[in-house]
XYZ file of C-alpha atoms in Angstrom:
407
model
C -13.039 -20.236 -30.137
C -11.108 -17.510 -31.248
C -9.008 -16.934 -29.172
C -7.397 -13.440 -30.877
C -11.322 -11.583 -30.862
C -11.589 -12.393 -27.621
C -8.486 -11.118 -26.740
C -9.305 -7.544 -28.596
C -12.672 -7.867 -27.212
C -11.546 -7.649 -23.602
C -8.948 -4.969 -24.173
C -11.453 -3.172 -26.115
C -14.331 -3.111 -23.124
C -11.652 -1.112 -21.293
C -10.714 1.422 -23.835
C -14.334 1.960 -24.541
C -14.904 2.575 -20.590
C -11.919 4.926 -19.893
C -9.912 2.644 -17.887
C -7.485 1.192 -20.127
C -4.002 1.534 -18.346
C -1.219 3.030 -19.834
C 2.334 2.383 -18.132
C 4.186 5.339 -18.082
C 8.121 4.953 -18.819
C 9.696 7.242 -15.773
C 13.603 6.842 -14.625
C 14.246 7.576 -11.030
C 17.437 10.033 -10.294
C 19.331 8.820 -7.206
C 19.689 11.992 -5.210
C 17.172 13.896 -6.954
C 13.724 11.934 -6.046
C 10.932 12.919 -6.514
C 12.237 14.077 -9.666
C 12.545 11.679 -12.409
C 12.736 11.647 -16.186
C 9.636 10.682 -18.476
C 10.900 8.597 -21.623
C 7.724 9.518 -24.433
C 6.825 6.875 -26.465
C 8.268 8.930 -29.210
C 12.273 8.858 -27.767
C 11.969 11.912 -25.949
C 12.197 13.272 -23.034
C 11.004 15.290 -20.177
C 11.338 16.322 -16.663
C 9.079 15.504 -13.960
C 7.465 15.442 -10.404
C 6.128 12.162 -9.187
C 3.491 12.341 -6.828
C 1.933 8.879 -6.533
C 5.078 6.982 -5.132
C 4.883 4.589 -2.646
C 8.433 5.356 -1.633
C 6.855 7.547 0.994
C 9.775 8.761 3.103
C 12.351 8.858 0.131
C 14.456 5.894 1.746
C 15.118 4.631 -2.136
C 17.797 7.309 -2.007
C 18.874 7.324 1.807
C 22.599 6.958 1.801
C 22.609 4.305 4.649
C 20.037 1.887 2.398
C 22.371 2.701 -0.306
C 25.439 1.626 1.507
C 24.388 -1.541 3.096
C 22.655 -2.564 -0.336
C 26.382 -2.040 -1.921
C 27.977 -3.938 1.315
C 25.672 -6.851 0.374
C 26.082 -6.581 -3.250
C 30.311 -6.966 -2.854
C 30.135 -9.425 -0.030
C 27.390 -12.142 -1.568
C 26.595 -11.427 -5.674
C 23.112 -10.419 -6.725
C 20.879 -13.702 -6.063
C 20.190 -15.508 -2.787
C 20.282 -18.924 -5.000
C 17.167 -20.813 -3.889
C 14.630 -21.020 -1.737
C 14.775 -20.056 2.035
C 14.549 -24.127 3.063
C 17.348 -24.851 0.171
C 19.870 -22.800 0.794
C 18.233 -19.402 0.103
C 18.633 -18.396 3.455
C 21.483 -16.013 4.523
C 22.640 -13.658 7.288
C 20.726 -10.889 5.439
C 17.713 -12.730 6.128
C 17.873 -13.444 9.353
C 19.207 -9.717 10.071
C 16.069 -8.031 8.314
C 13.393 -10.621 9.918
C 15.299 -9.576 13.962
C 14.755 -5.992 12.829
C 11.138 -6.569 11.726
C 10.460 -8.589 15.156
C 12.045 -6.024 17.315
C 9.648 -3.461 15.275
C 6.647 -5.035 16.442
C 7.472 -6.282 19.709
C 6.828 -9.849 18.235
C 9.302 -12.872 18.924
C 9.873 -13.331 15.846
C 8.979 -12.453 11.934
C 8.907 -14.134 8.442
C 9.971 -12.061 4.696
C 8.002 -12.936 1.498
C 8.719 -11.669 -1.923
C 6.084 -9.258 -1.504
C 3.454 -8.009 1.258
C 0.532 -9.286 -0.880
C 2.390 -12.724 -1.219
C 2.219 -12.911 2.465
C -1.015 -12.025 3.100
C -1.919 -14.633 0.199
C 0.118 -17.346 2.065
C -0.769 -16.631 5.579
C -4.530 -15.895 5.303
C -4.944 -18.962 3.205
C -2.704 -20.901 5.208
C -4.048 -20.196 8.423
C -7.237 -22.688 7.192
C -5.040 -25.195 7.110
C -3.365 -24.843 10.447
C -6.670 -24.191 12.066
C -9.457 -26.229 10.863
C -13.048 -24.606 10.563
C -11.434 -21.277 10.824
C -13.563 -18.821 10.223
C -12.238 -15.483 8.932
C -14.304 -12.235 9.178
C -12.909 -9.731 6.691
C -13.762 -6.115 6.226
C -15.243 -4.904 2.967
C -12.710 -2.772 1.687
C -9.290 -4.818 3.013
C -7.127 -4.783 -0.188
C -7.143 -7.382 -3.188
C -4.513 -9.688 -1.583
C -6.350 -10.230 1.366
C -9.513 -11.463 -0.095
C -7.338 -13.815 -2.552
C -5.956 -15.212 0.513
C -9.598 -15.471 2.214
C -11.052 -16.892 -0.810
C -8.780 -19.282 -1.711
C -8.355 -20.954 1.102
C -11.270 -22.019 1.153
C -13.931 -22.487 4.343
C -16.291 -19.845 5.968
C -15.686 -15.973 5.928
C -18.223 -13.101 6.943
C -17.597 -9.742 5.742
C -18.343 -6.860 7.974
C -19.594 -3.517 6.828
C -16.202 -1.077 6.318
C -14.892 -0.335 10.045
C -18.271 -0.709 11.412
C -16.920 -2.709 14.323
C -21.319 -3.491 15.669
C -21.885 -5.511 12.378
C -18.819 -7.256 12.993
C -19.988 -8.222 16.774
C -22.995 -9.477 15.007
C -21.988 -11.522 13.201
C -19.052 -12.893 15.548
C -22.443 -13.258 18.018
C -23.804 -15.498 15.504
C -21.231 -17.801 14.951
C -20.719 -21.194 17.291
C -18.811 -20.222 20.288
C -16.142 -22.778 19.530
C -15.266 -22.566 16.332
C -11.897 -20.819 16.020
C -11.926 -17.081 14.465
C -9.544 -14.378 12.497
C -10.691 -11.326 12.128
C -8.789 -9.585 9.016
C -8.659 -5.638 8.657
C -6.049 -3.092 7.753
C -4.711 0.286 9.686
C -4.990 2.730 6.337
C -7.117 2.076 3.840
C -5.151 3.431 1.184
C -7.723 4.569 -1.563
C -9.607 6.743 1.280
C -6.442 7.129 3.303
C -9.115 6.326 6.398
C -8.020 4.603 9.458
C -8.952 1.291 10.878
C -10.378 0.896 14.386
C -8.006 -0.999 15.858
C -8.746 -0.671 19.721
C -12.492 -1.500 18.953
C -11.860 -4.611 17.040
C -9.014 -5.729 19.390
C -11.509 -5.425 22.281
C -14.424 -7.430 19.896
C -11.636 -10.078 19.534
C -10.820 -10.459 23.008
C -14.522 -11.106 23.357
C -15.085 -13.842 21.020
C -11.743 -15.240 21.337
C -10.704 -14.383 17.466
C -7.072 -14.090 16.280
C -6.471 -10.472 14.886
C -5.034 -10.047 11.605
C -3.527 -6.262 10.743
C -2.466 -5.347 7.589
C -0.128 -2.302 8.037
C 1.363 -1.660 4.792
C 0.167 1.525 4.485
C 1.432 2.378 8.070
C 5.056 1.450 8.427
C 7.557 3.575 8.841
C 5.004 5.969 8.836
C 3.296 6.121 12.575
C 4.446 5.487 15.707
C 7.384 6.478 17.798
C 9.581 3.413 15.737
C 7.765 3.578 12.407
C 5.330 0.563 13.470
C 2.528 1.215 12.474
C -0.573 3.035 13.804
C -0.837 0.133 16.519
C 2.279 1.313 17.885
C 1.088 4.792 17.624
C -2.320 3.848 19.467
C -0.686 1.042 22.019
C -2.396 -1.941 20.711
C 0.788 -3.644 18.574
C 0.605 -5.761 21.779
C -2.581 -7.010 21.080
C -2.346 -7.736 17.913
C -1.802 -11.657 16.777
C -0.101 -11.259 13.029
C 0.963 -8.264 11.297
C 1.643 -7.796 7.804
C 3.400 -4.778 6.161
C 5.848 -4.268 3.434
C 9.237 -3.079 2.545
C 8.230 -1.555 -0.702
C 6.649 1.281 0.380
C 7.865 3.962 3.693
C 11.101 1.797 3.439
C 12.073 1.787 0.232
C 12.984 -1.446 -1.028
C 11.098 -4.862 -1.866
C 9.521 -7.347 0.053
C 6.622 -8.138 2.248
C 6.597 -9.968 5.741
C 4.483 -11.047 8.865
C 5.316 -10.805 12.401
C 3.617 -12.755 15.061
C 4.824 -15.184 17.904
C 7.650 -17.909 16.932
C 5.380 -20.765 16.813
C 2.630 -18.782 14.640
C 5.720 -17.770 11.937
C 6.714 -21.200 12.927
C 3.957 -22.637 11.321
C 3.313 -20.528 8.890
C 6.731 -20.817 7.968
C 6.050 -24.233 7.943
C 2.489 -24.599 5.534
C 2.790 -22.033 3.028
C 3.274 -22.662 -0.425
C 3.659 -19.699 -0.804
C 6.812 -19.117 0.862
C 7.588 -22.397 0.767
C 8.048 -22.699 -2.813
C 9.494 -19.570 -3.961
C 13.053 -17.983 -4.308
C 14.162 -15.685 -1.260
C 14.886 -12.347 -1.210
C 18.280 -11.552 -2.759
C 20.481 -10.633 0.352
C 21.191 -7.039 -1.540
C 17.466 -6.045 -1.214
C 17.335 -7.743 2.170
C 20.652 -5.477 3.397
C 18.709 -2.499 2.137
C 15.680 -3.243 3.723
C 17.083 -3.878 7.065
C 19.064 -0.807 7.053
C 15.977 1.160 6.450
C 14.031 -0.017 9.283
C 16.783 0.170 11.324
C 16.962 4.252 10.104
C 13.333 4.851 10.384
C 13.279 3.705 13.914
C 14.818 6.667 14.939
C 14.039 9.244 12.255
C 10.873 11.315 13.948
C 11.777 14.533 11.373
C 11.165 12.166 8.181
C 7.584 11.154 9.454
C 6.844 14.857 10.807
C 8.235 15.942 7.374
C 5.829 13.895 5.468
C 2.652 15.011 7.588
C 3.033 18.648 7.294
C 3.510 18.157 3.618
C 0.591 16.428 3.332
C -1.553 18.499 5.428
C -0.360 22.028 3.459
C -1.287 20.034 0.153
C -4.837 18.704 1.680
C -5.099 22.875 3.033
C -3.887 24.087 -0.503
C -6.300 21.943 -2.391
C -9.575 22.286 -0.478
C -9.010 26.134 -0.504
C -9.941 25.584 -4.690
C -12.830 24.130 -3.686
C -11.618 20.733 -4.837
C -13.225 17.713 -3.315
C -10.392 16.076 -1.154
C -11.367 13.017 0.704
C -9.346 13.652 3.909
C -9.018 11.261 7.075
C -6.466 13.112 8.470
C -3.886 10.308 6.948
C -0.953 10.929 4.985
C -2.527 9.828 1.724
C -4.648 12.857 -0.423
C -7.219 11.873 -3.196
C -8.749 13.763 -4.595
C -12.346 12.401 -6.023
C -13.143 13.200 -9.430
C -15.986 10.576 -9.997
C -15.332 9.727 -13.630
C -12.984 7.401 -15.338
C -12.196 9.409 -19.017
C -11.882 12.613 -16.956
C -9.403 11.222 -14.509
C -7.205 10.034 -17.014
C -7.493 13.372 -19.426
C -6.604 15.160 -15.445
C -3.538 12.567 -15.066
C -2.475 12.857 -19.059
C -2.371 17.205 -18.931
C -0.643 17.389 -15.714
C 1.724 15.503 -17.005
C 2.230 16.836 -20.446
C 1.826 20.475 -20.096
C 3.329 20.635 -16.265
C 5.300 17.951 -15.974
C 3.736 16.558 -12.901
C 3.551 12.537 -12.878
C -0.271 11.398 -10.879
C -1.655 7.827 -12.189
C -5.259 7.828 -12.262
C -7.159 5.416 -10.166
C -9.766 3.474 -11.251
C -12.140 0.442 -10.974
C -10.895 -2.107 -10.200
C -8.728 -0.636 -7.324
C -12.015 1.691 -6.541
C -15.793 1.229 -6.693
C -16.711 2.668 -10.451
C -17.752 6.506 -10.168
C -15.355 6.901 -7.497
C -12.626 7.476 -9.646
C -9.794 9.593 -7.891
C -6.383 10.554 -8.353
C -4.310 10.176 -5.443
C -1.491 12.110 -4.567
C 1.065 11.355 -1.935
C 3.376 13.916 -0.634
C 6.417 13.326 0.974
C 9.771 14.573 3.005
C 11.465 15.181 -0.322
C 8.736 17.415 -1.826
C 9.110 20.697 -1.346
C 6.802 23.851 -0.439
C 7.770 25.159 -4.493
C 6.743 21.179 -6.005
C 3.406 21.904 -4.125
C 2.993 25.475 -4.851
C 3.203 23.849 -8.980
C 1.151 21.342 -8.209
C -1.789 23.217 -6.832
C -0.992 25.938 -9.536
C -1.450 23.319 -12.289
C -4.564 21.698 -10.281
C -6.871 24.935 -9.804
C -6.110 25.562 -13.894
C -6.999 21.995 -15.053
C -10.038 21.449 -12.495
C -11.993 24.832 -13.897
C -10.781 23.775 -17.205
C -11.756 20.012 -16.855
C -15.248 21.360 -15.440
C -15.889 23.293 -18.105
C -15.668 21.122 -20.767
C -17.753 18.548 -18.899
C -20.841 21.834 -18.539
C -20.495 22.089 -22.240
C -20.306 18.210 -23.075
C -23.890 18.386 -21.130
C -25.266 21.476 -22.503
């Protein structure tokens, strides 16, 4: 074979389809996100916005993450040194995993080096620990869960997106006794749509099925403590495992679960995946700690983000533009086309200076190509005054070239 044309081949397919990604070099200014600096290919430089962070509340600049990650730092050196069963387990740890517990109102939770890592290891896991498990997924739960779900192996049925009566179906179908997960997340984060989580909780109490909640999306985000949207609604109770992450509304780095002790017990316990794999380094797990700990009682940061977001979803359909809105904190807006989101993405960058990656298959079905734009406390009313500026210009512009292209 030759190995070198098939190489160019396959990079090739996705230049010639418009969805070739291009990393963009950007250098975040403690103090000043979300401004950063864009290094060009070329050596120089420019100023810019970014509005597709994940760092949705800003808490990669808070000045208590910032202290405890520098407390850490002093006390304990930059690595944790091993794995968390040989002696890659510190005070750090155990610190951020009673913070993430007393979040949920579980007894106890369990940190991985990432929040798809953990729902990797626990979904696929979980066969293990629970043989004939059968694990009813939802269509659109993200890329980590269905890795998890397929590779461990063993029967899965996937339910039409939040449509909680084919998911009684096919629990009704299934042998009474055979033990049962059902896996589905709070915000789908392409659509920014919500998950029914009362519904499916009351399906599951029904059929006797473990629920499974992916919160990433959510944390820090909803709810009086920054749980989650099943603290906001009053199910976190009746939830069985949670997963969210620390990369994203807090900050840092770092995925967990929380669930009773003897489910992180054995989970703890089975997974190669955190089983085999270097901990946290105590700095990051400091930092993370300290912004849960924060976001528990900061109500102005989350109130902050959702006006900001609902002025930008206001601002934008006002032009006309097609905004999928769910009435989450997440905006995208659709544009259905893979060379024209990324020629969107390139001049707002370029000429305005405003940093959106565009999204494409495989993260979204192919001709629902979208860039998605994700406000937050930090932004301010003149960032989204440019931004909708610099949208209603491109959009007419983008849309006329495509009526002349077709002419």
């Amino acid at each position: 074979m030759d190995y070198e044309a098939a190489l160019d081949a396959s990079l090739q397919r996705l230049h010639d389809e418009g969805r070739y990604r291009t990393f963009i070099d950007i250098e975040r200014v403690n103090g000043h996100f979300p401004k950063a600096i864009w290094r060009r290919p070329d050596g120089t430089s420019q100023d810019i916005t970014v509005w597709c962070g994940n760092d949705y509340l800003g808490m990669g600049q808070h000045p208590e993450v910032l202290a405890a990650m520098h407390e850490a730092l002093d006390a304990t050196g930059a690595g944790s040194g091993g794995t968390r069963n040989i002696s890659g387990t510190t005070v750090y740890h155990k610190r951020l995993e009673a913070e993430l517990a007393d979040l949920h109102g579980k007894d106890a939770a369990l940190v991985f080096s990432s929040a798809y890592i953990a729902n990797d290891a626990t979904l696929s896991t979980l066969r293990s620990i629970f043989p004939g498990l059968i694990i009813y997924s939802d269509a659109l739960n993200h890329a980590s869960m269905i890795e998890g779900v397929r590779r461990g192996g063993g029967p899965k049925r996937i339910f039409r997106h939040n449509d909680v009566a084919h998911l009684r179906e096919l629990l009704a179908a299934d042998d009474p006794a055979a033990p049962k997960l059902i896996a589905f997340e709070s915000i789908y984060s392409m659509d920014g749509d919500f998950g029914p989580i009362k519904d499916i909780c009351d399906v599951a109490a029904e059929f006797n099925a473990l629920t499974y909640l992916d919160e990433v999306h959510a944390v820090g985000m909803y709810g009086p403590h920054g749980a989650g949207v099943a603290e906001r609604d009053g199910e976190m109770h009746r939830v069985d495992i949670i997963n969210a992450t620390l990369g994203k509304a807090y900050g840092v780095f770092g995925g967990y679960i929380a669930a009773s002790a003897r489910m992180v017990d054995a989970v703890r316990s089975y997974a190669p995946g955190f089983i085999f794999t270097t901990s946290l380094p105590p700095v990051v797990a400091a930092g993370a700690a300290a912004a849960v700990r924060v976001l528990k009682t900061a109500q102005h940061l989350r109130d902050a983000q959702q006006l900001h977001a609902r002025v930008l979803k206001m601002r934008l359909k006002a032009l006309g533009l097609p905004i999928i809105d769910h009435g989450s904190h997440i905006v995208p807006v659709h544009v259905g086309d893979p060379v024209h989101c990324k020629m969107l993405s390139d001049m707002l960058l370029d000429r305005y200076g405003i940093y959106v990656q565009p999204i494409n298959f495989p993260t979204v079905p192919r001709g629902t190509e979208r860039l998605r734009f994700t406000p937050s406390p930090v932004h301010d009313l003149k960032q989204i005054e440019r931004l909708v500026t610099a949208m209603d210009a491109l959009w007419r512009h983008c849309a006329l070239n495509r009526a002349e292209a077709s002419a």
